[in-house]
Coordinates of C-alpha atoms in Angstrom, one line a residue:
M1 CA -0.1 0.1 0.0
E2 CA 1.2 3.4 -0.8
Q3 CA 0.9 6.7 1.1
Y4 CA -1.3 9.6 -0.2
V5 CA -2.0 13.1 0.7
V6 CA -6.0 13.5 0.7
F7 CA -7.8 16.7 -0.1
K8 CA -11.0 17.8 -0.6
S9 CA -12.4 20.2 -3.6
H10 CA -15.8 20.6 -4.6
G11 CA -17.2 18.2 -2.2
Q12 CA -15.0 15.5 -3.7
L13 CA -12.3 13.6 -2.3
F14 CA -8.9 13.8 -4.1
A15 CA -5.3 12.2 -3.6
I16 CA -1.9 12.6 -5.0
R17 CA 1.1 10.2 -4.0
V18 CA 3.1 11.5 -0.8
S19 CA 6.1 10.9 -3.3
N20 CA 5.3 13.6 -5.4
V21 CA 4.6 16.2 -2.9
D22 CA 7.5 18.7 -1.5
R23 CA 5.2 20.3 1.2
V24 CA 2.0 22.0 2.1
I25 CA 1.7 25.7 2.6
E26 CA -0.8 28.3 3.5
A27 CA -2.6 29.6 0.6
N28 CA -1.9 33.5 1.1
R29 CA -0.8 35.5 -1.7
F30 CA 0.3 34.8 -5.0
I31 CA 1.8 36.9 -7.7
A32 CA -0.7 37.4 -10.5
L33 CA 0.5 36.9 -14.3
P34 CA -1.4 38.4 -17.1
E35 CA -2.7 36.3 -19.9
V36 CA -2.5 32.7 -18.2
A37 CA -5.4 30.5 -18.1
E38 CA -8.1 31.1 -15.7
F39 CA -7.4 28.3 -13.1
I40 CA -3.7 29.7 -12.7
L41 CA -4.1 31.7 -9.8
G42 CA -0.5 33.0 -10.0
V43 CA 2.9 32.1 -9.0
Y44 CA 4.5 31.4 -5.8
E45 CA 8.3 32.1 -5.0
Y46 CA 9.6 28.5 -3.6
H47 CA 13.3 27.9 -3.2
E48 CA 14.2 30.7 -5.5
N49 CA 11.9 29.2 -8.3
M50 CA 8.4 30.5 -9.3
I51 CA 5.7 28.1 -9.2
P52 CA 2.5 28.2 -11.0
I53 CA -0.5 27.8 -8.5
V54 CA -3.2 25.8 -10.2
D55 CA -7.1 26.1 -8.6
V56 CA -7.9 22.5 -8.7
R57 CA -11.6 23.2 -8.6
K58 CA -11.3 25.7 -11.3
K59 CA -9.5 23.2 -13.7
L60 CA -11.5 20.2 -12.8
F61 CA -15.2 21.9 -12.4
G62 CA -15.0 25.4 -14.0
E63 CA -15.7 26.9 -10.6
F64 CA -13.3 28.9 -8.6
S65 CA -12.5 27.5 -5.1
D66 CA -13.8 29.6 -1.9
Q67 CA -10.8 31.2 -0.3
K68 CA -11.1 29.8 3.2
E69 CA -8.8 29.6 6.2
E70 CA -8.8 25.8 5.4
S71 CA -7.5 26.3 2.2
K72 CA -4.0 24.9 1.4
V73 CA -1.5 24.7 -1.6
I74 CA 0.0 21.4 -2.2
L75 CA 3.8 22.0 -3.7
C76 CA 4.2 19.0 -5.9
R77 CA 6.7 18.0 -8.8
W78 CA 6.2 15.8 -11.7
E79 CA 9.0 14.8 -14.0
N80 CA 11.0 18.4 -14.1
H81 CA 8.4 20.6 -13.5
S82 CA 6.9 21.9 -9.9
Q83 CA 3.3 23.2 -9.4
G84 CA 1.1 24.2 -6.6
L85 CA -2.4 22.9 -6.3
Y86 CA -4.6 25.4 -4.7
V87 CA -7.2 22.9 -2.7
E88 CA -10.1 23.5 -0.1
D89 CA -9.2 21.5 2.5
I90 CA -6.3 19.0 3.4
I91 CA -8.0 15.7 5.0
G92 CA -4.6 14.1 5.9
I93 CA -2.3 11.5 4.9
S94 CA -3.2 8.2 4.5
Y95 CA -2.4 4.6 3.2
M96 CA -5.1 3.6 0.8
E97 CA -6.3 0.6 -1.0
E98 CA -6.5 0.4 -4.9
T99 CA -10.0 -0.5 -6.5
N100 CA -11.0 -1.8 -9.8
Y101 CA -13.6 0.9 -10.3
E102 CA -11.9 2.8 -13.1
Q103 CA -12.0 -0.4 -15.3
D104 CA -16.0 0.2 -15.0
L105 CA -15.7 3.7 -16.1
V106 CA -13.7 3.0 -18.9
Q107 CA -15.9 0.4 -20.3
S108 CA -18.9 2.9 -19.9
L109 CA -16.7 5.6 -21.3
L110 CA -16.9 7.5 -18.2
K111 CA -13.6 7.7 -17.0
K112 CA -12.1 11.2 -17.2
G113 CA -8.2 12.1 -17.8
Y114 CA -7.6 13.5 -14.6
I115 CA -8.5 10.3 -12.7
E116 CA -5.6 7.9 -12.7
K117 CA -7.3 5.5 -10.2
F118 CA -9.9 5.0 -7.6
L119 CA -8.8 4.5 -4.0
K120 CA -10.6 3.6 -0.9
L121 CA -10.3 5.3 2.2
E122 CA -12.6 3.7 4.8
E123 CA -16.0 3.9 3.5
E124 CA -15.2 6.9 0.8
V125 CA -14.0 6.7 -2.7
V126 CA -11.0 8.8 -3.4
M127 CA -9.7 9.9 -6.8
L128 CA -6.2 9.6 -7.6
L129 CA -5.2 12.6 -9.7
E130 CA -3.3 12.2 -12.8
L131 CA -0.5 14.7 -12.4
E132 CA 0.2 14.3 -16.1
Y133 CA -3.3 15.9 -16.9
L134 CA -2.7 18.6 -14.4
F135 CA 1.0 19.5 -15.7
N136 CA 0.9 18.5 -19.3
N137 CA -1.5 20.6 -21.2
E138 CA -1.0 23.8 -23.3
Q139 CA -2.5 26.4 -20.6
T140 CA -0.1 25.2 -17.9
K141 CA 2.8 25.0 -20.5
E142 CA 2.2 28.6 -21.5
A143 CA 2.5 29.4 -17.7
F144 CA 5.7 27.6 -17.6
L145 CA 7.1 29.3 -20.8
E146 CA 6.3 32.8 -19.3
L147 CA 7.8 32.0 -16.2
E148 CA 10.8 31.1 -18.0
E149 CA 10.7 34.4 -20.0
L150 CA 10.6 36.1 -16.8
A151 CA 13.7 34.5 -15.2
E152 CA 15.5 35.3 -18.4
L153 CA 14.6 38.9 -18.4
E154 CA 15.6 39.3 -14.8
E155 CA 19.0 37.6 -15.3
L156 CA 19.5 40.0 -18.4
S157 CA 18.6 43.0 -16.1
D158 CA 21.0 41.5 -13.6
L159 CA 23.9 41.2 -16.2
E160 CA 23.2 44.7 -17.4
G161 CA 23.2 46.1 -14.0
K162 CA 26.5 44.5 -13.2
E163 CA 28.2 45.8 -16.5
E164 CA 27.4 49.3 -15.6

């Protein structure tokens, strides 16, 4: 059995593998970026890197999350990228069993790209998020490219400042 961070968004339970999580932070302020996808709330500076923050509820259900005291950001990594997931409430860290439910959904054409697996937490069914879906799409790629361009501009201005 594997360990997962379990959180709630839009009244649903979701999980991501603990092995993909760097840390959980308070959801205070983000630096807004112009012309990025609506579900990207902004960026957060973490270990001298700018990390895009994705509103999970907006991304999956088309509605912005309510900003509450319980809201948190899960800083996670996938392949060579880091990203923050803005969630409404962290339930905890748990070991969970896998189910075979996704096979039934595949057969009935109901399985969505953001669901990797269904897990069982006591009597609750939890959806394991497919990080590739959250990280590997054009809108998120645009945010990563914009961050890279901003970093390059900052490096150029630092170099120009040193030359003077």
